[in-house]
Every structure is written in C-alpha cells, then in structure tokens.
Short mmCIF file of C-alpha atoms and ligand atoms in Angstrom, two decimals:
data_model
loop_
_atom_site.label_atom_id
_atom_site.label_comp_id
_atom_site.label_asym_id
_atom_site.label_seq_id
_atom_site.Cartn_x
_atom_site.Cartn_y
_atom_site.Cartn_z
CA MET O 1460 -71.08 13.99 19.43
CA PRO O 1461 -69.29 15.98 22.12
CA LEU O 1462 -66.90 18.63 20.84
CA ASP O 1463 -63.41 17.54 21.93
CA LEU O 1464 -60.91 19.89 20.34
CA SER O 1465 -57.85 18.65 22.23
CA LEU O 1466 -56.06 17.07 19.26
CA TYR O 1467 -57.53 18.55 16.11
CA LEU O 1468 -56.24 17.09 12.83
CA VAL O 1469 -56.35 19.25 9.69
CA THR O 1470 -55.69 17.22 6.56
CA ASP O 1471 -53.43 18.15 3.68
CA SER O 1472 -53.37 16.43 0.32
CA THR O 1473 -50.32 18.16 -1.12
CA PRO O 1474 -47.66 15.65 -2.23
CA ALA O 1475 -44.97 17.28 -0.08
CA ILE O 1476 -46.91 16.36 3.06
CA LEU O 1477 -48.94 13.29 2.06
CA LYS O 1478 -45.96 11.73 0.24
CA GLY O 1479 -48.06 9.48 -1.96
CA ARG O 1480 -49.92 7.82 0.92
CA ASP O 1481 -53.67 7.34 1.01
CA LEU O 1482 -55.30 10.15 2.98
CA CYS O 1483 -57.94 7.91 4.52
CA THR O 1484 -55.30 5.50 5.81
CA VAL O 1485 -53.29 8.36 7.28
CA VAL O 1486 -56.38 9.80 8.98
CA GLU O 1487 -57.40 6.42 10.37
CA GLU O 1488 -53.94 5.89 11.84
CA ALA O 1489 -54.01 9.37 13.34
CA ILE O 1490 -57.39 8.68 14.95
CA LYS O 1491 -56.03 5.45 16.42
CA GLY O 1492 -53.27 7.61 17.91
CA GLY O 1493 -55.77 9.85 19.66
CA VAL O 1494 -56.94 12.57 17.25
CA THR O 1495 -60.28 13.87 18.57
CA ILE O 1496 -61.66 15.76 15.56
CA VAL O 1497 -60.82 15.92 11.84
CA GLN O 1498 -61.06 18.76 9.36
CA TYR O 1499 -60.84 17.85 5.69
CA ARG O 1500 -58.92 20.70 4.08
CA ASP O 1501 -58.20 20.53 0.36
CA LYS O 1502 -57.75 23.80 -1.48
CA THR O 1503 -57.19 22.41 -4.99
CA SER O 1504 -59.25 19.34 -5.87
CA ASP O 1505 -62.34 19.47 -8.08
CA THR O 1506 -65.72 19.32 -6.41
CA GLY O 1507 -66.38 15.73 -7.52
CA ASP O 1508 -63.10 14.56 -6.01
CA LEU O 1509 -63.72 16.58 -2.85
CA ILE O 1510 -67.04 14.86 -2.33
CA ALA O 1511 -65.63 11.40 -3.06
CA THR O 1512 -62.75 11.83 -0.61
CA ALA O 1513 -64.88 13.52 2.05
CA SER O 1514 -67.33 10.65 1.87
CA LYS O 1515 -64.57 8.07 2.40
CA LEU O 1516 -63.13 10.11 5.26
CA HIS O 1517 -66.57 10.29 6.84
CA GLN O 1518 -66.80 6.49 6.90
CA VAL O 1519 -63.53 6.44 8.81
CA THR O 1520 -64.43 9.15 11.34
CA GLN O 1521 -67.89 7.63 11.91
CA LYS O 1522 -66.28 4.27 12.65
CA TYR O 1523 -64.42 5.95 15.55
CA GLY O 1524 -67.25 8.26 16.56
CA ILE O 1525 -65.46 11.55 16.00
CA PRO O 1526 -66.68 14.58 14.03
CA LEU O 1527 -65.61 15.41 10.48
CA LEU O 1528 -65.61 19.07 9.47
CA ILE O 1529 -65.13 20.35 5.94
CA ASN O 1530 -62.91 23.34 5.31
CA ASP O 1531 -64.62 26.20 3.45
CA ARG O 1532 -67.05 24.08 1.38
CA VAL O 1533 -70.52 24.10 2.93
CA ASP O 1534 -71.84 22.33 -0.18
CA VAL O 1535 -69.44 19.41 0.28
CA ALA O 1536 -70.39 19.16 3.96
CA LEU O 1537 -74.06 19.03 2.99
CA ALA O 1538 -73.47 16.50 0.21
CA ILE O 1539 -71.87 13.94 2.53
CA GLY O 1540 -73.67 14.82 5.77
CA ALA O 1541 -70.51 15.91 7.62
CA GLU O 1542 -70.82 17.08 11.22
CA GLY O 1543 -69.87 20.62 10.30
CA VAL O 1544 -67.61 23.12 8.56
CA HIS O 1545 -64.62 25.26 9.26
CA LEU O 1546 -64.72 28.72 7.73
CA GLY O 1547 -61.92 31.20 7.11
CA GLN O 1548 -62.42 34.95 7.17
CA ASP O 1549 -62.76 35.01 3.38
CA ASP O 1550 -65.16 32.08 3.18
CA MET O 1551 -68.98 32.05 3.31
CA VAL O 1552 -70.24 34.30 6.11
CA PHE O 1553 -71.43 32.61 9.29
CA ASP O 1554 -75.14 33.40 8.94
CA ALA O 1555 -75.36 32.01 5.41
CA ALA O 1556 -73.62 28.77 6.45
CA LYS O 1557 -75.86 28.50 9.50
CA LYS O 1558 -78.93 28.82 7.32
CA LEU O 1559 -77.76 26.14 4.89
CA LEU O 1560 -76.52 23.59 7.40
CA PRO O 1561 -78.77 21.35 9.49
CA LYS O 1562 -79.48 22.30 13.08
CA GLY O 1563 -76.68 21.27 15.42
CA ALA O 1564 -73.97 21.33 12.75
CA ILE O 1565 -70.61 22.47 14.09
CA ILE O 1566 -69.29 25.76 12.74
CA GLY O 1567 -65.73 26.83 13.47
CA ILE O 1568 -64.18 30.13 12.41
CA SER O 1569 -60.53 31.08 11.78
CA THR O 1570 -59.53 34.20 13.70
CA SER O 1571 -56.30 36.10 14.03
CA THR O 1572 -57.46 39.24 15.83
CA VAL O 1573 -59.57 40.09 18.87
CA GLN O 1574 -62.16 41.71 16.59
CA GLU O 1575 -62.50 38.60 14.45
CA ALA O 1576 -62.77 36.42 17.54
CA GLN O 1577 -65.44 38.64 19.10
CA LYS O 1578 -67.40 38.68 15.86
CA ALA O 1579 -67.25 34.88 15.58
CA ILE O 1580 -68.46 34.54 19.18
CA ALA O 1581 -71.28 37.02 18.64
CA ASP O 1582 -72.33 35.10 15.51
CA GLY O 1583 -72.51 31.90 17.56
CA ALA O 1584 -69.45 29.93 16.43
CA ASP O 1585 -68.94 26.62 18.23
CA TYR O 1586 -65.21 27.15 18.36
CA ILE O 1587 -62.59 29.49 16.98
CA GLY O 1588 -59.28 28.60 15.38
CA ILE O 1589 -56.59 31.03 16.55
CA GLY O 1590 -53.60 31.58 14.31
CA THR O 1591 -51.04 31.76 13.13
CA MET O 1592 -49.19 30.53 16.21
CA PHE O 1593 -45.78 30.10 14.57
CA ALA O 1594 -44.66 30.61 10.97
CA THR O 1595 -45.21 27.41 9.00
CA SER O 1596 -44.36 26.21 5.54
CA THR O 1597 -47.73 24.43 5.37
CA LYS O 1598 -49.53 27.75 4.93
CA THR O 1599 -47.43 30.67 3.87
CA ASN O 1600 -50.15 33.22 3.15
CA THR O 1601 -51.04 33.63 6.82
CA LYS O 1602 -51.99 37.03 8.17
CA SER O 1603 -50.06 37.47 11.37
CA ILE O 1604 -47.83 35.43 13.61
CA LEU O 1605 -49.34 35.61 17.08
CA GLY O 1606 -46.96 33.49 19.13
CA THR O 1607 -48.02 32.49 22.62
CA ALA O 1608 -48.11 36.09 23.84
CA GLY O 1609 -50.45 37.21 21.04
CA THR O 1610 -52.64 34.16 21.56
CA GLN O 1611 -52.80 34.88 25.26
CA ALA O 1612 -53.86 38.49 24.61
CA LEU O 1613 -56.65 37.22 22.33
CA LEU O 1614 -57.81 34.64 24.88
CA LYS O 1615 -57.86 37.30 27.57
CA ALA O 1616 -60.08 39.54 25.46
CA ILE O 1617 -62.67 36.75 25.03
CA SER O 1618 -62.28 35.13 28.44
CA ASP O 1619 -65.91 35.73 29.42
CA SER O 1620 -67.08 33.49 26.56
CA PRO O 1621 -67.21 29.68 26.84
CA VAL O 1622 -66.40 29.33 23.10
CA GLY O 1623 -64.01 26.52 22.22
CA THR O 1624 -60.51 27.53 21.16
CA VAL O 1625 -57.84 25.79 19.17
CA ALA O 1626 -54.46 27.18 18.09
CA ILE O 1627 -52.94 26.47 14.68
CA GLY O 1628 -49.67 26.94 12.86
CA GLY O 1629 -46.25 25.37 13.30
CA ILE O 1630 -47.25 23.29 16.30
CA ASN O 1631 -45.20 20.13 16.80
CA HIS O 1632 -44.04 17.76 19.54
CA SER O 1633 -41.29 20.06 20.73
CA ASN O 1634 -43.53 23.07 21.32
CA VAL O 1635 -47.04 21.74 21.99
CA GLN O 1636 -46.77 21.77 25.79
CA ARG O 1637 -45.36 25.27 25.73
CA VAL O 1638 -48.12 26.42 23.39
CA LEU O 1639 -50.79 25.20 25.80
CA TYR O 1640 -48.95 26.37 28.92
CA GLN O 1641 -47.79 29.81 27.82
CA SER O 1642 -50.91 30.81 25.89
CA ARG O 1643 -53.09 30.42 28.94
CA CYS O 1644 -54.30 33.49 30.80
CA ASP O 1645 -55.88 33.33 34.24
CA ALA O 1646 -59.42 33.01 32.96
CA LYS O 1647 -59.07 31.07 29.71
CA GLY O 1648 -56.77 28.59 28.03
CA LEU O 1649 -56.71 26.75 24.72
CA ASP O 1650 -58.98 23.72 24.41
CA GLY O 1651 -56.69 22.15 21.89
CA VAL O 1652 -54.15 22.36 19.11
CA ALA O 1653 -54.70 21.95 15.37
CA ILE O 1654 -51.98 20.07 13.56
CA VAL O 1655 -51.25 19.49 9.90
CA SER O 1656 -47.72 18.50 8.93
CA ALA O 1657 -46.57 17.12 12.28
CA ILE O 1658 -49.17 14.35 11.93
CA VAL O 1659 -50.09 14.05 8.24
CA GLY O 1660 -46.45 14.44 7.18
CA ALA O 1661 -45.06 12.24 9.95
CA GLU O 1662 -43.27 9.00 9.13
CA ASP O 1663 -45.82 7.22 11.33
CA PRO O 1664 -48.99 9.29 11.87
CA GLN O 1665 -50.29 7.03 14.63
CA THR O 1666 -47.12 7.26 16.70
CA SER O 1667 -47.04 11.00 16.16
CA ALA O 1668 -50.64 11.41 17.32
CA GLU O 1669 -49.95 9.18 20.33
CA LYS O 1670 -47.03 11.38 21.27
CA PHE O 1671 -49.20 14.51 20.98
CA THR O 1672 -51.91 12.88 23.08
CA HIS O 1673 -49.40 12.07 25.78
CA LEU O 1674 -47.83 15.55 25.75
CA ILE O 1675 -51.22 17.27 25.88
CA LYS O 1676 -52.32 15.22 28.87
CA SER O 1677 -49.14 15.53 30.94
CA THR O 1678 -47.84 18.51 32.85
CA PRO O 1679 -44.73 19.93 31.21
CA THR O 1680 -41.60 19.47 33.30
CA PHE O 1681 -40.85 23.18 33.20
CA ALA O 1682 -44.20 23.93 34.85
CA LEU O 1683 -43.46 21.98 37.98
CA THR O 1684 -43.20 24.68 40.57
CA CYS O 1685 -44.78 24.36 43.96
CA GLN O 1686 -45.17 27.53 45.90
CA THR O 1687 -45.12 27.39 49.63
CA SER O 1688 -48.13 28.90 51.36
CA ARG O 1689 -46.00 31.52 53.05
CA ALA O 1690 -44.40 32.28 49.72
CA ASP O 1691 -45.20 35.94 49.64
CA GLU O 1692 -43.40 36.58 52.89
CA VAL O 1693 -39.92 37.73 52.03
CA ASP O 1694 -38.64 36.79 55.47
CA ALA O 1695 -39.79 33.25 54.99
CA LEU O 1696 -38.11 33.13 51.60
CA LEU O 1697 -34.87 34.45 53.06
CA ARG O 1698 -34.86 31.72 55.70
CA ASP O 1699 -34.62 29.14 52.93
CA VAL O 1700 -31.79 30.84 51.04
CA PRO O 1701 -28.75 29.45 52.93
CA ALA O 1702 -29.98 25.88 52.57
CA ILE O 1703 -30.48 26.40 48.84
CA VAL O 1704 -26.96 27.79 48.44
CA ARG O 1705 -25.69 24.74 50.30
CA LYS O 1706 -27.74 22.44 48.10
CA MET O 1707 -26.34 24.11 44.98
CA THR O 1708 -22.76 23.50 46.13
CA GLU O 1709 -23.63 19.86 46.82
CA VAL O 1710 -25.34 19.32 43.47
CA HIS O 1711 -22.37 20.94 41.70
CA PRO O 1712 -24.53 21.59 38.62
CA LEU O 1713 -23.30 21.88 35.08
CA VAL O 1714 -24.03 25.26 33.56
CA HIS O 1715 -23.90 25.31 29.77
CA ASN O 1716 -23.06 28.85 28.68
CA MET O 1717 -23.74 30.10 25.19
CA ILE O 1718 -22.08 33.34 26.09
CA ASN O 1719 -20.45 36.30 24.43
CA PHE O 1720 -16.69 36.28 23.95
CA VAL O 1721 -16.16 39.48 25.94
CA VAL O 1722 -17.10 37.94 29.27
CA ALA O 1723 -16.63 34.18 28.78
CA ASN O 1724 -13.57 33.86 30.98
CA PHE O 1725 -15.00 35.91 33.83
CA VAL O 1726 -18.33 34.08 33.75
CA ALA O 1727 -16.59 30.70 33.85
CA ASN O 1728 -14.56 31.87 36.87
CA VAL O 1729 -17.68 33.04 38.68
CA ALA O 1730 -19.36 29.66 38.11
CA LEU O 1731 -16.27 27.85 39.42
CA SER O 1732 -16.04 30.15 42.44
CA ILE O 1733 -19.59 29.38 43.53
CA GLY O 1734 -18.95 25.65 43.24
CA ALA O 1735 -20.61 24.88 39.92
CA SER O 1736 -19.24 23.34 36.76
CA PRO O 1737 -19.25 25.64 33.72
CA ILE O 1738 -18.90 24.68 30.08
CA MET O 1739 -18.72 27.29 27.33
CA ALA O 1740 -20.33 25.68 24.28
CA PRO O 1741 -21.68 27.86 21.47
CA TYR O 1742 -22.22 24.94 19.05
CA GLY O 1743 -25.95 24.16 19.19
CA ASP O 1744 -25.68 20.49 18.25
CA GLU O 1745 -23.68 19.79 21.39
CA ALA O 1746 -26.73 20.50 23.53
CA GLN O 1747 -28.17 17.08 22.63
CA ASP O 1748 -25.44 15.52 24.82
CA LEU O 1749 -24.89 18.33 27.29
CA CYS O 1750 -28.54 18.54 28.33
CA LYS O 1751 -28.29 14.97 29.65
CA PHE O 1752 -26.21 16.19 32.60
CA ASP O 1753 -29.39 17.85 33.91
CA GLY O 1754 -27.77 21.22 34.35
CA ALA O 1755 -28.95 24.55 32.98
CA LEU O 1756 -28.51 26.39 29.69
CA LEU O 1757 -27.72 30.09 29.47
CA ILE O 1758 -28.37 31.85 26.18
CA ASN O 1759 -26.62 35.21 26.23
CA MET O 1760 -26.74 36.99 22.88
CA GLY O 1761 -24.08 39.58 23.69
CA THR O 1762 -21.99 38.92 20.60
CA LEU O 1763 -24.60 37.70 18.17
CA THR O 1764 -23.36 36.35 14.83
CA SER O 1765 -25.16 35.15 11.72
CA GLU O 1766 -25.05 31.60 13.09
CA SER O 1767 -25.97 32.27 16.71
CA VAL O 1768 -29.73 32.16 16.51
CA SER O 1769 -29.95 28.72 14.91
CA ASN O 1770 -27.43 27.41 17.45
CA TYR O 1771 -29.46 28.91 20.30
CA GLN O 1772 -32.63 27.36 18.95
CA LYS O 1773 -31.16 23.89 18.75
CA ALA O 1774 -29.89 24.09 22.31
CA LEU O 1775 -33.11 25.63 23.59
CA GLN O 1776 -35.16 22.82 22.08
CA ALA O 1777 -32.85 20.14 23.48
CA TYR O 1778 -33.08 21.56 27.01
CA ASN O 1779 -36.83 22.18 26.74
CA ALA O 1780 -37.40 18.62 25.55
CA ARG O 1781 -35.52 17.31 28.56
CA GLY O 1782 -37.24 19.74 30.91
CA ASN O 1783 -34.01 21.34 32.10
CA PRO O 1784 -33.87 25.05 32.90
CA VAL O 1785 -33.01 27.66 30.29
CA ILE O 1786 -32.06 31.27 31.01
CA TYR O 1787 -32.31 33.98 28.41
CA ASP O 1788 -30.14 37.08 28.63
CA PRO O 1789 -31.22 39.21 25.64
CA VAL O 1790 -28.14 41.44 25.71
CA GLY O 1791 -28.63 44.61 23.68
CA ALA O 1792 -32.10 43.36 22.70
CA ALA O 1793 -33.21 46.71 21.31
CA ALA O 1794 -29.89 47.84 19.85
CA THR O 1795 -30.32 46.68 16.25
CA GLU O 1796 -32.92 45.29 13.89
CA ILE O 1797 -31.04 41.97 13.89
CA ARG O 1798 -31.21 41.72 17.68
CA ARG O 1799 -34.87 42.70 17.79
CA ASN O 1800 -35.59 39.91 15.31
CA ALA O 1801 -33.48 37.49 17.32
CA VAL O 1802 -35.62 38.26 20.38
CA SER O 1803 -38.83 37.48 18.47
CA THR O 1804 -37.41 34.29 17.00
CA LEU O 1805 -36.14 32.99 20.32
CA MET O 1806 -39.26 33.93 22.25
CA ALA O 1807 -41.26 31.96 19.68
CA GLY O 1808 -38.72 29.14 19.64
CA GLY O 1809 -38.87 27.77 23.14
CA TYR O 1810 -39.57 28.19 26.84
CA PHE O 1811 -37.32 30.21 29.10
CA ASP O 1812 -37.48 29.50 32.81
CA LEU O 1813 -35.83 32.85 33.48
CA ILE O 1814 -35.50 35.99 31.38
CA LYS O 1815 -32.90 38.34 32.77
CA GLY O 1816 -32.05 41.76 31.49
CA ASN O 1817 -31.80 45.46 32.14
CA GLU O 1818 -34.75 47.76 31.67
CA GLY O 1819 -34.26 48.33 27.93
CA GLU O 1820 -33.86 44.62 27.26
CA ILE O 1821 -36.87 43.57 29.31
CA ARG O 1822 -38.95 46.24 27.61
CA GLN O 1823 -37.93 44.93 24.22
CA VAL O 1824 -38.88 41.37 25.20
CA TRP O 1825 -42.18 42.68 26.50
CA GLY O 1826 -42.66 44.24 23.10
CA SER O 1827 -44.36 47.54 23.75
CA GLY O 1828 -42.86 51.00 23.92
CA ALA O 1829 -39.48 49.59 23.09
CA VAL O 1830 -36.83 52.23 22.67
CA GLN O 1831 -33.70 52.17 20.53
CA GLN O 1832 -30.85 51.18 22.82
CA ARG O 1833 -27.45 52.75 22.42
CA GLY O 1834 -24.98 49.87 22.43
CA VAL O 1835 -25.45 47.15 24.99
CA ASP O 1836 -25.06 49.28 28.14
CA SER O 1837 -28.04 49.73 30.35
CA GLY O 1838 -28.48 53.42 29.54
CA PRO O 1839 -30.67 55.88 31.38
CA SER O 1840 -33.82 54.62 33.00
CA THR O 1841 -37.17 55.87 31.82
CA LEU O 1842 -39.40 53.84 34.13
CA ASP O 1843 -39.98 54.62 37.78
CA GLU O 1844 -39.65 51.94 40.42
CA GLN O 1845 -43.34 51.06 40.39
CA GLN O 1846 -43.35 50.69 36.63
CA LYS O 1847 -40.27 48.47 36.69
CA ALA O 1848 -41.84 46.22 39.29
CA ARG O 1849 -45.02 46.00 37.23
CA LEU O 1850 -43.18 45.31 33.95
CA THR O 1851 -41.23 42.51 35.63
CA ARG O 1852 -44.38 40.98 37.08
CA ASP O 1853 -46.40 41.33 33.86
CA LEU O 1854 -43.76 39.71 31.67
CA ALA O 1855 -43.38 36.82 34.12
CA ARG O 1856 -47.14 36.44 34.25
CA ARG O 1857 -47.42 36.46 30.46
CA GLU O 1858 -44.62 33.94 29.94
CA HIS O 1859 -45.43 31.81 33.01
CA ASN O 1860 -41.81 31.99 34.10
CA VAL O 1861 -39.47 34.08 36.24
CA VAL O 1862 -38.18 37.51 35.18
CA LEU O 1863 -35.24 39.40 36.68
CA LEU O 1864 -34.89 43.06 35.78
CA THR O 1865 -31.46 44.20 36.87
CA GLY O 1866 -30.39 47.67 37.93
CA ALA O 1867 -29.36 49.50 41.10
CA THR O 1868 -32.44 47.80 42.50
CA ASP O 1869 -33.19 44.42 40.97
CA TYR O 1870 -36.76 43.28 40.46
CA LEU O 1871 -37.57 39.61 40.51
CA SER O 1872 -40.99 38.11 39.86
CA ASP O 1873 -42.73 34.86 39.05
CA GLY O 1874 -45.90 36.64 37.99
CA GLU O 1875 -47.34 36.61 41.52
CA ARG O 1876 -44.59 37.55 43.91
CA VAL O 1877 -42.42 40.58 43.17
CA ILE O 1878 -39.22 41.08 45.15
CA ALA O 1879 -36.98 44.13 45.05
CA VAL O 1880 -33.35 43.40 45.87
CA GLU O 1881 -31.23 46.34 46.97
CA ASN O 1882 -27.96 44.48 47.52
CA GLY O 1883 -24.85 44.87 45.39
CA HIS O 1884 -22.19 47.51 44.85
CA PRO O 1885 -21.53 50.18 42.20
CA TYR O 1886 -18.28 48.43 41.20
CA LEU O 1887 -20.44 45.72 39.63
CA GLY O 1888 -21.45 48.29 37.04
CA ARG O 1889 -17.80 49.13 36.32
CA VAL O 1890 -16.71 45.63 35.37
CA THR O 1891 -17.82 43.90 32.22
CA GLY O 1892 -19.51 40.54 32.61
CA THR O 1893 -21.06 40.94 36.04
CA GLY O 1894 -24.57 41.11 34.63
CA CYS O 1895 -23.87 38.18 32.30
CA ALA O 1896 -22.52 36.21 35.26
CA ILE O 1897 -25.83 36.62 37.09
CA GLY O 1898 -27.46 34.68 34.23
CA SER O 1899 -24.98 31.85 34.68
CA VAL O 1900 -25.30 31.86 38.49
CA SER O 1901 -29.10 31.79 38.15
CA GLY O 1902 -28.74 28.75 35.91
CA CYS O 1903 -26.72 26.91 38.58
CA PHE O 1904 -29.42 27.60 41.17
CA LEU O 1905 -32.33 26.76 38.86
CA ALA O 1906 -30.66 23.43 38.08
CA ALA O 1907 -30.10 22.65 41.74
CA HIS O 1908 -33.41 23.83 43.19
CA ARG O 1909 -36.39 23.14 40.96
CA SER O 1910 -39.40 23.35 43.22
CA ASP O 1911 -39.48 27.16 43.43
CA LYS O 1912 -37.81 29.00 40.57
CA LEU O 1913 -38.15 32.43 42.12
CA LEU O 1914 -36.49 31.30 45.33
CA ALA O 1915 -33.71 29.61 43.34
CA VAL O 1916 -32.91 32.79 41.42
CA LEU O 1917 -33.19 34.92 44.56
CA SER O 1918 -30.68 32.69 46.36
CA GLY O 1919 -28.10 33.03 43.60
CA LEU O 1920 -28.66 36.76 43.32
CA LEU O 1921 -28.14 37.32 47.04
CA MET O 1922 -25.00 35.20 47.10
CA PHE O 1923 -23.68 37.22 44.16
CA GLU O 1924 -24.51 40.67 45.47
CA ILE O 1925 -23.46 40.06 49.06
CA ALA O 1926 -20.13 38.74 47.78
CA ALA O 1927 -19.77 42.00 45.83
CA GLU O 1928 -20.44 44.05 48.96
CA ASN O 1929 -17.93 42.01 50.94
CA ALA O 1930 -15.29 42.41 48.23
CA ALA O 1931 -15.79 46.16 47.88
CA SER O 1932 -15.36 46.62 51.62
CA LYS O 1933 -11.84 45.15 51.65
CA ASP O 1934 -9.25 47.85 52.29
CA TYR O 1935 -7.05 46.60 49.44
CA VAL O 1936 -9.84 47.07 46.92
CA ARG O 1937 -9.35 50.51 45.35
CA GLY O 1938 -11.51 50.23 42.23
CA PRO O 1939 -12.89 47.88 39.58
CA GLY O 1940 -9.49 46.28 38.87
CA SER O 1941 -8.74 45.07 42.39
CA PHE O 1942 -12.46 44.40 42.92
CA VAL O 1943 -12.55 41.50 40.46
CA PRO O 1944 -10.16 39.10 42.25
CA ALA O 1945 -11.63 40.07 45.62
CA PHE O 1946 -15.11 39.36 44.30
CA LEU O 1947 -14.15 35.85 43.13
CA ASP O 1948 -12.57 35.26 46.57
CA GLU O 1949 -15.74 36.34 48.34
CA LEU O 1950 -17.98 34.16 46.18
CA TYR O 1951 -15.69 31.29 47.04
CA ALA O 1952 -15.80 32.21 50.74
CA ILE O 1953 -19.59 32.14 50.79
CA GLN O 1954 -19.61 28.83 48.94
CA THR O 1955 -17.21 27.30 51.44
CA ALA O 1956 -19.18 28.63 54.39
CA ALA O 1957 -22.52 27.53 52.94
CA ALA O 1958 -21.19 24.04 52.22
CA LYS O 1959 -20.42 23.70 55.94
CA GLY O 1960 -23.91 24.83 56.90
CA ASP O 1961 -22.69 28.25 58.07
CA GLU O 1962 -25.51 30.72 57.47
CA SER O 1963 -23.89 33.84 58.91
CA TRP O 1964 -23.01 35.23 55.47
CA LEU O 1965 -26.65 36.16 54.97
CA ALA O 1966 -27.63 37.18 58.50
CA GLY O 1967 -29.00 40.72 58.50
CA ARG O 1968 -27.64 41.41 55.03
CA ALA O 1969 -30.63 41.18 52.67
N1 3NM B 741 -54.21 27.65 8.94
P1 3NM B 741 -48.86 23.02 10.34
S1 3NM B 741 -51.82 27.90 9.70
C1 3NM B 741 -54.28 25.46 7.81
O1 3NM B 741 -52.94 30.49 10.60
C2 3NM B 741 -53.58 26.51 8.54
O2 3NM B 741 -54.99 30.07 10.05
C3 3NM B 741 -53.41 28.47 9.56
O3 3NM B 741 -50.00 23.66 9.45
C4 3NM B 741 -53.80 29.78 10.10
O4 3NM B 741 -49.51 22.34 11.50
C5 3NM B 741 -52.24 26.48 8.89
O5 3NM B 741 -48.21 22.02 9.42
C6 3NM B 741 -51.29 25.40 8.60
O6 3NM B 741 -47.91 24.10 10.71
C7 3NM B 741 -50.78 24.71 9.84
MG1 MG B 742 -60.56 29.14 4.10
#
C-alpha cells in the first residue's frame, strides 16, 4: 500500500470524544470522507480488548485499502497483522520494533525536536509525526508547542531527507490550511496532518473528513499572490502605485479596526481621509458579520485588556475563514509578560497577511533576542540597517506573509523582495496614532488590491508618508499640533487627485 499521509486519522476511545459511538463506525465514516491512513490509539484498554478492536478496525481499513497502524503496541500489531506501528519517544526503540515486525511494515515515530527527528530518520523511520503543533485538550502531557514556526525550523533541519512528515496537535478546519502553508520551508513541507478530535469528536465524522480533504487539496485564499516578473524592480513597482491608490478609492473598502482607545479617533479620520470606510469594533463576535463586507481586519493590541485576546482570536478566525486580509500590529509586544504571551497566542491562532511594528515589536514576534521594551514607544534601535532589512525579510519568509518594520527608514518585505522606504517626516513621530494608522491604511490597500500584497502595502505607505511631507511643508504648520489637520487634508488631497487619475502626487517623490 502506498503511504499517503495527507489526512491521517488518530483514533480516541475516551468517552468525551467518542461520545458513546462505535469506534469502527466512526472510522469507516471518516474513511468515506477521505482519511488516507488510520492509527489506532488507545492508552487504557486491556490487551484482549485492544486486539479485538484492532482486528475489527483492520477489517474496515482493509475494505478501503488503507493502512492501519497501532500506537505503541507492537504485539497488538503483530497479533492482527496490521500494516505497522506508531511509536512515541518513550515506547519500544526503533530497532527492536523493526526486528519484531515483518519486512515492509510501516514504522512512524513521534518527534518534537530536531534531534529526535534526525535520530528517527537515521534509524529508518517511514515517517515522523511532528508535534505538538498547537495546545490541545486531547493530549495534555505534550512536551512542547511548536507552532508553525517551530515546525518549519524542524522541517528545514531535515530537508535533505525524503522522510514523510505529518503534524499533530490542535489541528482543525479553521487552521489546517495555515498549518500546511506556514510550516513549509523552501525545501520541505508537511505531507499531511494528523487529526483526533476534529474528526472522531465531530458531529458527523464523514462530513468533517470531507471538509479536511477539500481544504488540504485547495490553495488557501490568503496564499493567492501573483508576483510580476519584474517584481524586484522598485521602479516598476512604483509605476503601479498610483493606479492602486485609485483602485482603493474606487473600492472604498471597509476596514475593521480592533484598535486601542488612545488613537481610535485619529485612525478613523485617517481611513476616512483616504477614502475608505472605517468601523471600530472591539467585540470579536461581530467579525462574523463584518467579515462579509470583504474588507480588512486590523488587530492592534495597544490597550490590551483581559478580554482582548479572545476577541482578537474570534475575529482573526472569521476573517481567515473568509480569506480576507488581517493586519497585526503587536503594539508594545515585548513590554510585559502578558503582551509577550498575547503575541504567542495570536501568532498560533491565525494567519496574518501583514505584521507591522517597530524594531522591538518585530523582534519579539520573531522570537529571538527579544529585549524588554520600555512602554510602547519605539525606543533606541539596536540593529543596523542591514540587520533590520534581514529581520524583516526573514520573518516574512517564515510566516509566508508581508512584514513592515517601521522607523525613520521603513523596511517592507514579502520574504523575497525587500524595500526600504525613506519617505515621511519627523512630526509623524511626535503625534500619537500615526504608526497605528499605517496598520489601518495597509488594511484598506490589502482589501482593495489582492494580487500583490507587498505592492498593496507599499502603495498605502507611500500615500501616507508623502502626505506627511506635504503637510509638514505648509507654512502654517509649526509643530505636531498644526501638523495633524494639515496631514488629514493632504491625505484627502492625494485621494481626490488619485481618484481623477492624477499621478503627479507621486512623481519624483519616492
Ligand atoms: N499526540 P487533536 S498531540 C495524540 O504532540 C497526540 O505528539 C500529540 O489531538 C503530540 O487532533 C495529540 O484532537 C493529540 O488536537 C492531538
Ligand atoms: Mg506513545
């Protein structure tokens, strides 16, 4: 039998998940829905019961021509003639199992570190299970939560091996496409996902498996980005900017802001000035309806409260499910333990089309060498220009999205292209909310122009920063106070010009 790991079902006989149903019936339904391989996992039953159930399961899997593996128990696999076993790190060692099992039996190994994965490959494992992807109530004694970034790092370390790979832990319909998409590194991706509760515990296991099968086979909406062949030429990109600004004003996108209370009014005014339609809606359940307008969601955690994170997660999942853009502004990401945890939770909780932040925030999201931030201000820089460009590119590459690192020079990358933007004015740093407004503006452009996310964000950023330059140059602007109304006027002026097809606002300016 060929080893197809794409939809890997792991069984569970605990009443909370099985809910009194017959395991064999559940497994048969799941196979009808597209499950490609089954692992019988039962940590509590007596050996006699294990063998009886495994034997019945084997009749089912044989009927559909897919392999049955037994978790941990090589003896049970032998007794019923299963196609193989799945072994955890504390189970029988690989060589002993290999010796006992017939030639050609499948042996899979659970791994949660690069070392364990390399060892399993050296031993000759047919595939490795990689986990734990996300925290799950199905198995609470897991070793470490890898997330997509950790999984990607592991895949990268073993990318020269053809070994099969399957991720496990907390994978469900809402995150499966992201798991496959974001875990991938250039040289190696996951061959499949292993699911317990989202199929075995589902109301209708067949429908659930069908939905997984469909999601696994189709390209996620957030991944649709076509890059033009001349994409790395900044001049060519700039030529497209005026038309994209015009398109944004025509689309008049809704931008759903989950924003901090300090800057809400200013951010709403900026969105109105550029010709978009802002709504300030911190209540997560509203996203179910709001995402249907096909606008963008901005999650800005500037004034985090005890309820924020669960509200963000609900909205994030609603927009992800619909394939509409989400922007993450991890304000003050490194400032407190609570915020650092919020970053981890949100990064594990959904896909962000754009992550935007200052150096400290982007470093915290990246996860290494994070430094304690003082308050939410940008603070002194510790990275040189080269390092900032590289950090921006590396994070975008890891997350398969776009990253904007803001500062005197802004760095923008989609993982391939890196663009440094020098526009703007020091007054922007003297007024609260300007950075937050860039998140909202980016959302408007990502909603209006979906084929090239980097170009969309670049267009909004240039409109924003050139408007700031124009405002600061007015003779009646004497400082941050008079700058604000002038800035809104200049955003509006560019919007009006762009709507008429006038491109002179950009000429020679970027
Ligand atoms: N092993 P669910 S997590 C069986 O991390 C198992 O090795 C894990 O269940 C590991 O799909 C897990 O319901 C349970 O989240 C996964
Ligand atoms: Mg085990």
